[in-house]
mmCIF file of C-alpha atoms in Angstrom:
data_model
loop_
_atom_site.group_PDB
_atom_site.id
_atom_site.type_symbol
_atom_site.label_atom_id
_atom_site.label_comp_id
_atom_site.label_asym_id
_atom_site.label_seq_id
_atom_site.Cartn_x
_atom_site.Cartn_y
_atom_site.Cartn_z
ATOM 1 C CA MET A 86 -0.494 24.955 -18.216
ATOM 2 C CA GLU A 87 -3.670 24.311 -16.257
ATOM 3 C CA ILE A 88 -6.266 22.409 -18.230
ATOM 4 C CA ALA A 89 -9.007 24.528 -16.686
ATOM 5 C CA VAL A 90 -7.765 27.694 -18.392
ATOM 6 C CA LEU A 91 -7.601 26.297 -21.928
ATOM 7 C CA PRO A 92 -10.237 28.099 -23.988
ATOM 8 C CA HIS A 93 -11.270 24.983 -25.928
ATOM 9 C CA VAL A 94 -11.618 22.741 -22.854
ATOM 10 C CA SER A 95 -14.743 22.538 -20.697
ATOM 11 C CA PRO A 96 -15.425 20.619 -17.507
ATOM 12 C CA VAL A 97 -17.802 17.688 -18.021
ATOM 13 C CA PRO A 98 -20.482 17.373 -15.326
ATOM 14 C CA LEU A 99 -19.469 14.402 -13.223
ATOM 15 C CA HIS A 100 -22.702 12.483 -13.722
ATOM 16 C CA LYS A 101 -22.025 12.673 -17.468
ATOM 17 C CA ALA A 102 -18.393 11.564 -17.285
ATOM 18 C CA TYR A 103 -19.342 8.005 -18.294
ATOM 19 C CA LEU A 104 -20.208 9.320 -21.768
ATOM 20 C CA LEU A 105 -16.508 9.847 -22.443
ATOM 21 C CA LEU A 106 -15.778 6.109 -22.124
ATOM 22 C CA ASN A 107 -19.093 4.518 -23.030
ATOM 23 C CA HIS A 108 -18.208 3.862 -26.675
ATOM 24 C CA GLY A 109 -15.044 1.973 -25.780
ATOM 25 C CA PRO A 110 -12.180 4.170 -27.047
ATOM 26 C CA VAL A 111 -8.561 3.338 -26.425
ATOM 27 C CA THR A 112 -7.065 5.481 -23.668
ATOM 28 C CA LEU A 113 -3.736 6.699 -22.358
ATOM 29 C CA VAL A 114 -3.279 6.290 -18.610
ATOM 30 C CA SER A 115 -1.075 8.933 -16.997
ATOM 31 C CA SER A 116 0.449 8.543 -13.556
ATOM 32 C CA HIS A 117 2.860 10.243 -11.193
ATOM 33 C CA SER A 118 4.717 9.496 -8.013
ATOM 34 C CA ALA A 119 7.725 11.152 -6.361
ATOM 35 C CA GLY A 120 8.738 13.196 -9.361
ATOM 36 C CA GLU A 121 8.228 10.389 -11.883
ATOM 37 C CA ASN A 122 5.667 10.590 -14.686
ATOM 38 C CA ASN A 123 4.471 7.721 -16.841
ATOM 39 C CA LEU A 124 1.995 6.960 -19.590
ATOM 40 C CA MET A 125 0.590 3.660 -20.830
ATOM 41 C CA ALA A 126 -1.969 2.719 -23.457
ATOM 42 C CA ALA A 127 -5.068 0.969 -22.114
ATOM 43 C CA ALA A 128 -8.098 -0.454 -23.862
ATOM 44 C CA TRP A 129 -9.440 -2.458 -20.934
ATOM 45 C CA VAL A 130 -11.309 0.350 -19.231
ATOM 46 C CA MET A 131 -15.061 0.944 -18.867
ATOM 47 C CA PRO A 132 -17.586 2.993 -16.927
ATOM 48 C CA LEU A 133 -18.781 1.358 -13.706
ATOM 49 C CA ASP A 134 -21.355 3.803 -12.358
ATOM 50 C CA PHE A 135 -23.086 7.059 -13.225
ATOM 51 C CA GLU A 136 -23.088 9.073 -10.006
ATOM 52 C CA PRO A 137 -20.872 9.244 -8.204
ATOM 53 C CA PRO A 138 -19.003 8.290 -11.367
ATOM 54 C CA LYS A 139 -16.734 5.275 -11.188
ATOM 55 C CA ILE A 140 -14.705 3.372 -13.721
ATOM 56 C CA ALA A 141 -13.053 -0.052 -13.846
ATOM 57 C CA ILE A 142 -9.643 -0.528 -15.441
ATOM 58 C CA VAL A 143 -7.123 -3.341 -15.824
ATOM 59 C CA ILE A 144 -3.552 -2.341 -14.914
ATOM 60 C CA ASP A 145 -1.083 -5.178 -15.199
ATOM 61 C CA LYS A 146 1.313 -5.926 -12.349
ATOM 62 C CA ASN A 147 4.183 -5.909 -14.813
ATOM 63 C CA THR A 148 3.966 -2.189 -15.580
ATOM 64 C CA ARG A 149 5.631 0.826 -14.061
ATOM 65 C CA THR A 150 2.230 2.527 -14.136
ATOM 66 C CA ARG A 151 0.953 -0.028 -11.645
ATOM 67 C CA ALA A 152 3.697 0.847 -9.163
ATOM 68 C CA LEU A 153 3.086 4.583 -9.535
ATOM 69 C CA ILE A 154 -0.669 4.250 -9.117
ATOM 70 C CA GLU A 155 -0.283 2.018 -6.074
ATOM 71 C CA LYS A 156 1.875 4.727 -4.501
ATOM 72 C CA SER A 157 -0.201 7.774 -5.430
ATOM 73 C CA GLY A 158 -3.697 6.308 -5.520
ATOM 74 C CA LYS A 159 -4.391 8.500 -8.537
ATOM 75 C CA PHE A 160 -4.233 8.408 -12.332
ATOM 76 C CA GLY A 161 -5.487 10.202 -15.378
ATOM 77 C CA ILE A 162 -7.428 8.678 -18.265
ATOM 78 C CA ASN A 163 -6.615 10.619 -21.420
ATOM 79 C CA ILE A 164 -8.680 9.903 -24.528
ATOM 80 C CA PRO A 165 -6.570 10.531 -27.609
ATOM 81 C CA GLY A 166 -7.740 11.601 -31.033
ATOM 82 C CA ARG A 167 -6.959 10.092 -34.445
ATOM 83 C CA ASP A 168 -4.087 12.552 -34.904
ATOM 84 C CA GLN A 169 -2.322 11.066 -31.851
ATOM 85 C CA ILE A 170 -1.952 7.529 -33.219
ATOM 86 C CA LYS A 171 1.837 7.729 -33.075
ATOM 87 C CA LEU A 172 1.756 8.631 -29.392
ATOM 88 C CA ILE A 173 -0.611 5.730 -28.688
ATOM 89 C CA LYS A 174 1.689 3.283 -30.463
ATOM 90 C CA LEU A 175 4.743 4.656 -28.646
ATOM 91 C CA ALA A 176 3.043 4.584 -25.249
ATOM 92 C CA GLY A 177 1.890 1.028 -25.895
ATOM 93 C CA GLY A 178 5.187 -0.125 -27.367
ATOM 94 C CA ILE A 179 7.730 1.110 -24.823
ATOM 95 C CA SER A 180 7.930 -0.308 -21.306
ATOM 96 C CA ALA A 181 9.081 2.138 -18.637
ATOM 97 C CA LEU A 182 10.502 -0.842 -16.747
ATOM 98 C CA ALA A 183 12.898 -1.564 -19.618
ATOM 99 C CA SER A 184 13.262 2.097 -20.670
ATOM 100 C CA PRO A 185 13.188 4.409 -17.655
ATOM 101 C CA GLU A 186 13.357 7.398 -20.004
ATOM 102 C CA LYS A 187 9.999 6.470 -21.547
ATOM 103 C CA TRP A 188 8.202 9.629 -20.443
ATOM 104 C CA LEU A 189 10.838 11.854 -22.006
ATOM 105 C CA ALA A 190 10.970 9.699 -25.133
ATOM 106 C CA LEU A 191 7.238 10.147 -25.633
ATOM 107 C CA GLY A 192 7.773 13.881 -25.806
ATOM 108 C CA CYS A 193 4.238 14.754 -24.842
ATOM 109 C CA GLU A 194 3.239 18.066 -23.405
ATOM 110 C CA SER A 195 1.446 17.750 -20.124
ATOM 111 C CA LEU A 196 -1.393 19.744 -18.656
ATOM 112 C CA GLN A 197 -2.080 20.269 -14.992
ATOM 113 C CA GLY A 198 -5.430 18.995 -13.784
ATOM 114 C CA LYS A 199 -7.042 19.482 -10.420
ATOM 115 C CA GLN A 200 -5.155 16.507 -8.997
ATOM 116 C CA ASN A 201 -1.994 18.500 -8.889
ATOM 117 C CA GLU A 202 0.692 16.001 -9.726
ATOM 118 C CA THR A 203 -0.863 13.564 -12.182
ATOM 119 C CA PRO A 204 -0.118 14.934 -15.650
ATOM 120 C CA LEU A 205 -2.815 15.105 -18.281
ATOM 121 C CA ILE A 206 -1.823 14.818 -21.932
ATOM 122 C CA GLU A 207 -2.175 17.860 -24.143
ATOM 123 C CA GLY A 208 -3.956 17.378 -27.442
ATOM 124 C CA CYS A 209 -6.339 14.661 -26.243
ATOM 125 C CA VAL A 210 -10.086 15.032 -26.735
ATOM 126 C CA ALA A 211 -11.150 14.210 -23.167
ATOM 127 C CA TRP A 212 -9.689 13.557 -19.746
ATOM 128 C CA LEU A 213 -10.835 11.879 -16.511
ATOM 129 C CA GLU A 214 -8.963 12.443 -13.247
ATOM 130 C CA CYS A 215 -9.368 9.294 -11.167
ATOM 131 C CA GLU A 216 -8.806 8.222 -7.564
ATOM 132 C CA VAL A 217 -8.398 4.541 -6.738
ATOM 133 C CA ILE A 218 -11.016 2.967 -4.483
ATOM 134 C CA PRO A 219 -8.887 0.350 -2.756
ATOM 135 C CA GLU A 220 -10.079 -3.183 -3.514
ATOM 136 C CA PRO A 221 -7.022 -5.294 -2.679
ATOM 137 C CA HIS A 222 -8.521 -8.658 -3.663
ATOM 138 C CA HIS A 223 -9.511 -7.603 -7.171
ATOM 139 C CA GLN A 224 -6.272 -5.684 -7.677
ATOM 140 C CA ALA A 225 -4.196 -8.714 -6.710
ATOM 141 C CA MET A 226 -6.383 -11.386 -8.305
ATOM 142 C CA TYR A 227 -7.420 -9.747 -11.592
ATOM 143 C CA ASP A 228 -5.260 -6.587 -11.918
ATOM 144 C CA LEU A 229 -8.646 -4.864 -11.800
ATOM 145 C CA PHE A 230 -8.894 -1.392 -10.288
ATOM 146 C CA VAL A 231 -12.043 0.473 -9.362
ATOM 147 C CA ALA A 232 -11.726 4.249 -9.273
ATOM 148 C CA LYS A 233 -13.811 7.304 -8.604
ATOM 149 C CA VAL A 234 -13.844 9.990 -11.291
ATOM 150 C CA ALA A 235 -12.985 13.192 -9.433
ATOM 151 C CA PHE A 236 -12.851 15.585 -12.405
ATOM 152 C CA ALA A 237 -13.656 15.266 -16.087
ATOM 153 C CA TRP A 238 -12.842 17.491 -19.045
ATOM 154 C CA ALA A 239 -13.449 17.526 -22.774
ATOM 155 C CA ASP A 240 -12.323 19.456 -25.799
ATOM 156 C CA CYS A 241 -15.587 21.192 -26.613
ATOM 157 C CA ARG A 242 -14.869 20.948 -30.327
ATOM 158 C CA GLN A 243 -15.196 17.161 -30.021
ATOM 159 C CA PHE A 244 -17.580 16.744 -27.081
ATOM 160 C CA ARG A 245 -20.311 19.228 -26.304
ATOM 161 C CA ASP A 246 -23.812 19.151 -24.809
ATOM 162 C CA GLU A 247 -23.278 15.519 -23.786
ATOM 163 C CA ARG A 248 -22.557 14.354 -27.335
ATOM 164 C CA TRP A 249 -19.467 13.461 -29.322
ATOM 165 C CA LEU A 250 -18.879 15.570 -32.429
ATOM 166 C CA PHE A 251 -16.594 13.906 -34.934
ATOM 167 C CA ASP A 252 -16.986 16.262 -37.896
ATOM 168 C CA ASP A 253 -13.195 16.621 -37.930
ATOM 169 C CA ALA A 254 -12.069 13.106 -38.860
ATOM 170 C CA SER A 255 -8.545 13.762 -37.592
ATOM 171 C CA ARG A 256 -9.958 14.185 -34.094
ATOM 172 C CA ARG A 257 -12.103 11.077 -33.907
ATOM 173 C CA THR A 258 -11.474 8.692 -31.055
ATOM 174 C CA ILE A 259 -9.829 5.327 -31.708
ATOM 175 C CA HIS A 260 -10.601 1.709 -30.927
ATOM 176 C CA TYR A 261 -7.822 -0.814 -30.475
ATOM 177 C CA VAL A 262 -8.000 -4.501 -31.281
ATOM 178 C CA ALA A 263 -4.451 -5.903 -31.045
ATOM 179 C CA GLY A 264 -1.422 -6.497 -33.196
ATOM 180 C CA GLY A 265 -1.494 -2.961 -34.531
ATOM 181 C CA GLN A 266 -5.133 -3.124 -35.636
ATOM 182 C CA PHE A 267 -6.846 0.172 -34.797
ATOM 183 C CA PHE A 268 -10.148 1.569 -36.028
ATOM 184 C CA GLU A 269 -11.463 5.105 -35.985
ATOM 185 C CA THR A 270 -14.789 5.770 -34.380
ATOM 186 C CA GLY A 271 -16.950 5.735 -37.495
ATOM 187 C CA LEU A 272 -20.161 7.250 -38.758
ATOM 188 C CA SER A 273 -23.010 8.161 -36.497
ATOM 189 C CA ILE A 274 -25.963 5.798 -36.853
ATOM 190 C CA ASP A 275 -29.174 7.715 -37.254
ATOM 191 C CA ASN A 276 -31.667 4.980 -38.002
ATOM 192 C CA MET B 210 -29.803 -24.738 -34.605
ATOM 193 C CA GLU B 211 -26.391 -25.396 -33.122
ATOM 194 C CA ILE B 212 -23.963 -22.539 -33.663
ATOM 195 C CA ALA B 213 -21.158 -25.035 -34.218
ATOM 196 C CA VAL B 214 -22.733 -26.379 -37.405
ATOM 197 C CA LEU B 215 -23.267 -23.022 -39.127
ATOM 198 C CA PRO B 216 -20.969 -22.943 -42.172
ATOM 199 C CA HIS B 217 -20.027 -19.259 -41.722
ATOM 200 C CA VAL B 218 -19.216 -19.559 -37.992
ATOM 201 C CA SER B 219 -15.861 -20.658 -36.624
ATOM 202 C CA PRO B 220 -14.713 -21.256 -33.073
ATOM 203 C CA VAL B 221 -12.281 -18.582 -31.837
ATOM 204 C CA PRO B 222 -9.291 -19.985 -29.934
ATOM 205 C CA LEU B 223 -9.915 -19.127 -26.293
ATOM 206 C CA HIS B 224 -6.674 -17.210 -25.819
ATOM 207 C CA LYS B 225 -7.801 -14.945 -28.670
ATOM 208 C CA ALA B 226 -11.333 -14.384 -27.385
ATOM 209 C CA TYR B 227 -10.362 -10.967 -25.941
ATOM 210 C CA LEU B 228 -9.985 -9.694 -29.513
ATOM 211 C CA LEU B 229 -13.748 -9.820 -29.914
ATOM 212 C CA LEU B 230 -14.278 -7.217 -27.171
ATOM 213 C CA ASN B 231 -11.033 -5.273 -27.219
ATOM 214 C CA HIS B 232 -12.325 -2.445 -29.417
ATOM 215 C CA GLY B 233 -15.258 -1.730 -27.140
ATOM 216 C CA PRO B 234 -18.338 -2.704 -29.157
ATOM 217 C CA VAL B 235 -21.830 -2.642 -27.732
ATOM 218 C CA THR B 236 -23.072 -6.129 -26.864
ATOM 219 C CA LEU B 237 -26.271 -8.068 -26.269
ATOM 220 C CA VAL B 238 -26.256 -10.197 -23.131
ATOM 221 C CA SER B 239 -28.365 -13.337 -23.371
ATOM 222 C CA SER B 240 -29.442 -15.344 -20.354
ATOM 223 C CA HIS B 241 -31.636 -18.277 -19.389
ATOM 224 C CA SER B 242 -33.042 -19.870 -16.282
ATOM 225 C CA ALA B 243 -35.893 -22.334 -15.752
ATOM 226 C CA GLY B 244 -37.351 -21.989 -19.214
ATOM 227 C CA GLU B 245 -37.049 -18.202 -19.335
ATOM 228 C CA ASN B 246 -34.847 -16.408 -21.892
ATOM 229 C CA ASN B 247 -33.802 -12.781 -21.792
ATOM 230 C CA LEU B 248 -31.642 -10.297 -23.666
ATOM 231 C CA MET B 249 -30.238 -6.930 -22.616
ATOM 232 C CA ALA B 250 -27.974 -4.404 -24.301
ATOM 233 C CA ALA B 251 -24.667 -3.793 -22.523
ATOM 234 C CA ALA B 252 -21.798 -1.442 -23.286
ATOM 235 C CA TRP B 253 -20.035 -1.767 -19.938
ATOM 236 C CA VAL B 254 -18.095 -4.919 -20.717
ATOM 237 C CA MET B 255 -14.371 -5.445 -21.284
ATOM 238 C CA PRO B 256 -11.718 -8.148 -21.455
ATOM 239 C CA LEU B 257 -10.059 -8.931 -18.130
ATOM 240 C CA ASP B 258 -7.453 -11.534 -19.003
ATOM 241 C CA PHE B 259 -5.986 -13.390 -21.970
ATOM 242 C CA GLU B 260 -5.684 -17.000 -20.846
ATOM 243 C CA PRO B 261 -7.678 -18.394 -19.348
ATOM 244 C CA PRO B 262 -9.872 -15.693 -20.882
ATOM 245 C CA LYS B 263 -11.965 -13.636 -18.525
ATOM 246 C CA ILE B 264 -14.196 -10.643 -18.960
ATOM 247 C CA ALA B 265 -15.703 -8.029 -16.624
ATOM 248 C CA ILE B 266 -19.251 -6.778 -17.099
ATOM 249 C CA VAL B 267 -21.672 -4.510 -15.257
ATOM 250 C CA ILE B 268 -25.143 -6.008 -14.796
ATOM 251 C CA ASP B 269 -27.500 -3.790 -12.866
ATOM 252 C CA LYS B 270 -29.496 -5.184 -9.959
ATOM 253 C CA ASN B 271 -32.649 -3.727 -11.486
ATOM 254 C CA THR B 272 -32.695 -6.038 -14.481
ATOM 255 C CA ARG B 273 -34.298 -9.388 -15.105
ATOM 256 C CA THR B 274 -31.014 -10.485 -16.668
ATOM 257 C CA ARG B 275 -29.316 -10.097 -13.286
ATOM 258 C CA ALA B 276 -31.787 -12.498 -11.664
ATOM 259 C CA LEU B 277 -31.398 -15.063 -14.432
ATOM 260 C CA ILE B 278 -27.605 -14.922 -14.354
ATOM 261 C CA GLU B 279 -27.519 -15.213 -10.575
ATOM 262 C CA LYS B 280 -29.590 -18.392 -10.896
ATOM 263 C CA SER B 281 -27.776 -20.007 -13.822
ATOM 264 C CA GLY B 282 -24.256 -18.665 -13.368
ATOM 265 C CA LYS B 283 -24.025 -18.357 -17.143
ATOM 266 C CA PHE B 284 -24.651 -15.828 -19.901
ATOM 267 C CA GLY B 285 -23.842 -15.156 -23.525
ATOM 268 C CA ILE B 286 -22.210 -12.044 -24.926
ATOM 269 C CA ASN B 287 -23.469 -11.524 -28.459
ATOM 270 C CA ILE B 288 -21.773 -8.862 -30.578
ATOM 271 C CA PRO B 289 -24.270 -7.432 -33.038
ATOM 272 C CA GLY B 290 -23.558 -5.948 -36.441
ATOM 273 C CA ARG B 291 -24.681 -2.644 -37.935
ATOM 274 C CA ASP B 292 -27.687 -4.329 -39.522
ATOM 275 C CA GLN B 293 -29.011 -5.269 -36.067
ATOM 276 C CA ILE B 294 -29.397 -1.725 -34.753
ATOM 277 C CA LYS B 295 -33.150 -2.129 -34.320
ATOM 278 C CA LEU B 296 -32.653 -5.199 -32.147
ATOM 279 C CA ILE B 297 -30.107 -3.343 -30.008
ATOM 280 C CA LYS B 298 -32.491 -0.443 -29.477
ATOM 281 C CA LEU B 299 -35.360 -2.791 -28.643
ATOM 282 C CA ALA B 300 -33.264 -4.874 -26.250
ATOM 283 C CA GLY B 301 -32.031 -1.690 -24.562
ATOM 284 C CA GLY B 302 -35.427 -0.016 -24.526
ATOM 285 C CA ILE B 303 -37.696 -2.719 -23.112
ATOM 286 C CA SER B 304 -37.405 -3.949 -19.529
ATOM 287 C CA ALA B 305 -38.338 -7.570 -18.970
ATOM 288 C CA LEU B 306 -39.383 -6.604 -15.447
ATOM 289 C CA ALA B 307 -42.059 -4.288 -16.845
ATOM 290 C CA SER B 308 -42.722 -6.400 -19.967
ATOM 291 C CA PRO B 309 -42.391 -10.111 -19.207
ATOM 292 C CA GLU B 310 -42.975 -10.862 -22.897
ATOM 293 C CA LYS B 311 -39.783 -9.025 -23.860
ATOM 294 C CA TRP B 312 -38.004 -12.046 -25.292
ATOM 295 C CA LEU B 313 -40.927 -12.854 -27.601
ATOM 296 C CA ALA B 314 -41.331 -9.183 -28.523
ATOM 297 C CA LEU B 315 -37.701 -9.028 -29.643
ATOM 298 C CA GLY B 316 -38.418 -11.786 -32.127
ATOM 299 C CA CYS B 317 -34.840 -12.907 -32.401
ATOM 300 C CA GLU B 318 -33.826 -16.329 -33.582
ATOM 301 C CA SER B 319 -31.625 -18.120 -31.121
ATOM 302 C CA LEU B 320 -28.732 -20.461 -31.662
ATOM 303 C CA GLN B 321 -27.611 -23.207 -29.345
ATOM 304 C CA GLY B 322 -24.116 -22.881 -28.010
ATOM 305 C CA LYS B 323 -22.122 -25.369 -25.989
ATOM 306 C CA GLN B 324 -23.686 -24.101 -22.761
ATOM 307 C CA ASN B 325 -26.894 -25.839 -23.593
ATOM 308 C CA GLU B 326 -29.565 -23.515 -22.272
ATOM 309 C CA THR B 327 -28.211 -19.996 -22.725
ATOM 310 C CA PRO B 328 -29.424 -18.831 -26.129
ATOM 311 C CA LEU B 329 -27.061 -17.124 -28.551
ATOM 312 C CA ILE B 330 -28.478 -14.576 -30.985
ATOM 313 C CA GLU B 331 -28.531 -15.442 -34.665
ATOM 314 C CA GLY B 332 -27.133 -12.850 -37.031
ATOM 315 C CA CYS B 333 -24.508 -11.463 -34.658
ATOM 316 C CA VAL B 334 -20.871 -11.256 -35.730
ATOM 317 C CA ALA B 335 -19.348 -12.902 -32.638
ATOM 318 C CA TRP B 336 -20.355 -14.675 -29.468
ATOM 319 C CA LEU B 337 -18.751 -15.467 -26.097
ATOM 320 C CA GLU B 338 -20.231 -18.091 -23.782
ATOM 321 C CA CYS B 339 -19.451 -17.029 -20.226
ATOM 322 C CA GLU B 340 -19.521 -18.572 -16.756
ATOM 323 C CA VAL B 341 -19.668 -16.336 -13.698
ATOM 324 C CA ILE B 342 -16.727 -16.476 -11.296
ATOM 325 C CA PRO B 343 -18.512 -15.718 -8.035
ATOM 326 C CA GLU B 344 -17.274 -12.485 -6.460
ATOM 327 C CA PRO B 345 -20.102 -11.567 -4.105
ATOM 328 C CA HIS B 346 -18.569 -8.300 -2.841
ATOM 329 C CA HIS B 347 -18.072 -6.782 -6.285
ATOM 330 C CA GLN B 348 -21.431 -8.050 -7.520
ATOM 331 C CA ALA B 349 -23.239 -6.467 -4.581
ATOM 332 C CA MET B 350 -21.152 -3.300 -4.305
ATOM 333 C CA TYR B 351 -20.577 -2.383 -7.957
ATOM 334 C CA ASP B 352 -22.901 -4.666 -9.993
ATOM 335 C CA LEU B 353 -19.602 -5.893 -11.423
ATOM 336 C CA PHE B 354 -19.336 -9.502 -12.588
ATOM 337 C CA VAL B 355 -16.184 -11.379 -13.474
ATOM 338 C CA ALA B 356 -16.653 -14.317 -15.815
ATOM 339 C CA LYS B 357 -14.647 -16.990 -17.554
ATOM 340 C CA VAL B 358 -15.056 -17.293 -21.311
ATOM 341 C CA ALA B 359 -15.828 -20.958 -21.877
ATOM 342 C CA PHE B 360 -16.424 -20.851 -25.654
ATOM 343 C CA ALA B 361 -16.062 -18.176 -28.311
ATOM 344 C CA TRP B 362 -17.327 -17.984 -31.877
ATOM 345 C CA ALA B 363 -17.171 -15.562 -34.767
ATOM 346 C CA ASP B 364 -18.744 -15.120 -38.173
ATOM 347 C CA CYS B 365 -15.679 -15.759 -40.280
ATOM 348 C CA ARG B 366 -16.844 -13.188 -42.847
ATOM 349 C CA GLN B 367 -16.283 -10.495 -40.185
ATOM 350 C CA PHE B 368 -13.558 -11.988 -37.998
ATOM 351 C CA ARG B 369 -10.869 -14.263 -39.361
ATOM 352 C CA ASP B 370 -7.209 -15.010 -38.619
ATOM 353 C CA GLU B 371 -7.427 -12.939 -35.430
ATOM 354 C CA ARG B 372 -8.549 -9.782 -37.239
ATOM 355 C CA TRP B 373 -11.813 -7.967 -37.780
ATOM 356 C CA LEU B 374 -12.859 -7.567 -41.411
ATOM 357 C CA PHE B 375 -15.360 -4.793 -41.942
ATOM 358 C CA ASP B 376 -15.438 -4.636 -45.737
ATOM 359 C CA ASP B 377 -19.204 -5.053 -45.557
ATOM 360 C CA ALA B 378 -20.288 -1.834 -43.825
ATOM 361 C CA SER B 379 -23.642 -3.311 -42.867
ATOM 362 C CA ARG B 380 -21.847 -5.847 -40.691
ATOM 363 C CA ARG B 381 -19.553 -3.501 -38.780
ATOM 364 C CA THR B 382 -19.743 -3.568 -35.024
ATOM 365 C CA ILE B 383 -21.300 -0.662 -33.139
ATOM 366 C CA HIS B 384 -20.273 1.615 -30.285
ATOM 367 C CA TYR B 385 -22.873 3.122 -27.985
ATOM 368 C CA VAL B 386 -22.617 6.451 -26.217
ATOM 369 C CA ALA B 387 -26.053 7.191 -24.703
ATOM 370 C CA GLY B 388 -29.294 8.909 -25.561
ATOM 371 C CA GLY B 389 -29.530 7.107 -28.863
ATOM 372 C CA GLN B 390 -26.041 8.095 -30.025
ATOM 373 C CA PHE B 391 -24.393 5.137 -31.748
ATOM 374 C CA PHE B 392 -21.342 5.015 -33.983
ATOM 375 C CA GLU B 393 -20.185 2.361 -36.414
ATOM 376 C CA THR B 394 -16.716 0.953 -36.036
ATOM 377 C CA GLY B 395 -14.939 3.098 -38.607
ATOM 378 C CA LEU B 396 -11.998 2.911 -40.922
ATOM 379 C CA SER B 397 -8.925 0.881 -40.161
ATOM 380 C CA ILE B 398 -5.931 3.034 -39.258
ATOM 381 C CA ASP B 399 -2.891 1.995 -41.203
ATOM 382 C CA ASN B 400 -0.365 4.637 -40.261
#
């Protein structure tokens, strides 16, 4: 299924794509190369620029995702909702290096973005399709990747008119600490 | 006042300092050079490594903070609580370039860390004392700084035994989107 045809999904203007990551949610990073899909959980990701939109993300050398991204130069950032906590824990708990069947074990439905082969994860609240800007020193030294955001999408029930809408608590974004400690995105602060 | 002597503040072991930023809270960046203090709000900050602990942070060229940090090579990351929302909005809303009296206007009490001259902000829930690792290309190209965490501290009423404790809602950390949209860190997810 193409993400662009889903009735509840809207493209996010590229100069507003940073809004999807600004509040620091945990993400799922999807990747693809030569017929192989993968997904990892990532909290170390942040906006880097408004327009053209860029992001910075840490992708450890000891992950299969790193190998796939180095081959394809592309990845997806999927922002899961509260109701996807099990998927986040699975994606963060299984290594595709130790368990090559990880993608199948996760059992997630994928959506097709505009970057044809990188899967996007169905049921998330927002998505960023990213292209690596090669920076070999930082990649080697710090596992730090800089990427351009080529396309961005959001579930318009949770993100609309440049604002997050978390009326449905089951669809709030999530913040990860470590050791299984997660928090929901909480109440809006109006004063 | 030295932060180390405050009865409610404990040092955070350096290899656990990433826990203070992992969930993506908004921060206040303090800086000092040649008698001048400054403070800016920053959401684009993330952990970069566990041990030795490093962080990555975006500091725009068009800020006074950037000039101070380039001179001193040091800065503080102060993590404010819910009850400091006014300070966050002030720090994010006033430019020290346009208003050289910004630091006085903010009216915050400062604490002395181990990096003698960089002020830390009283009343925050955690603090990281950082030293820039010079990376001229990334600083110039992306406004992206890499820094070593030299010391870390937390209010042990909000962070203890490697976990955040947000029983007191007024002391929860905060997540910033944009345009005045802030969220509290919400409920812990236990399933």
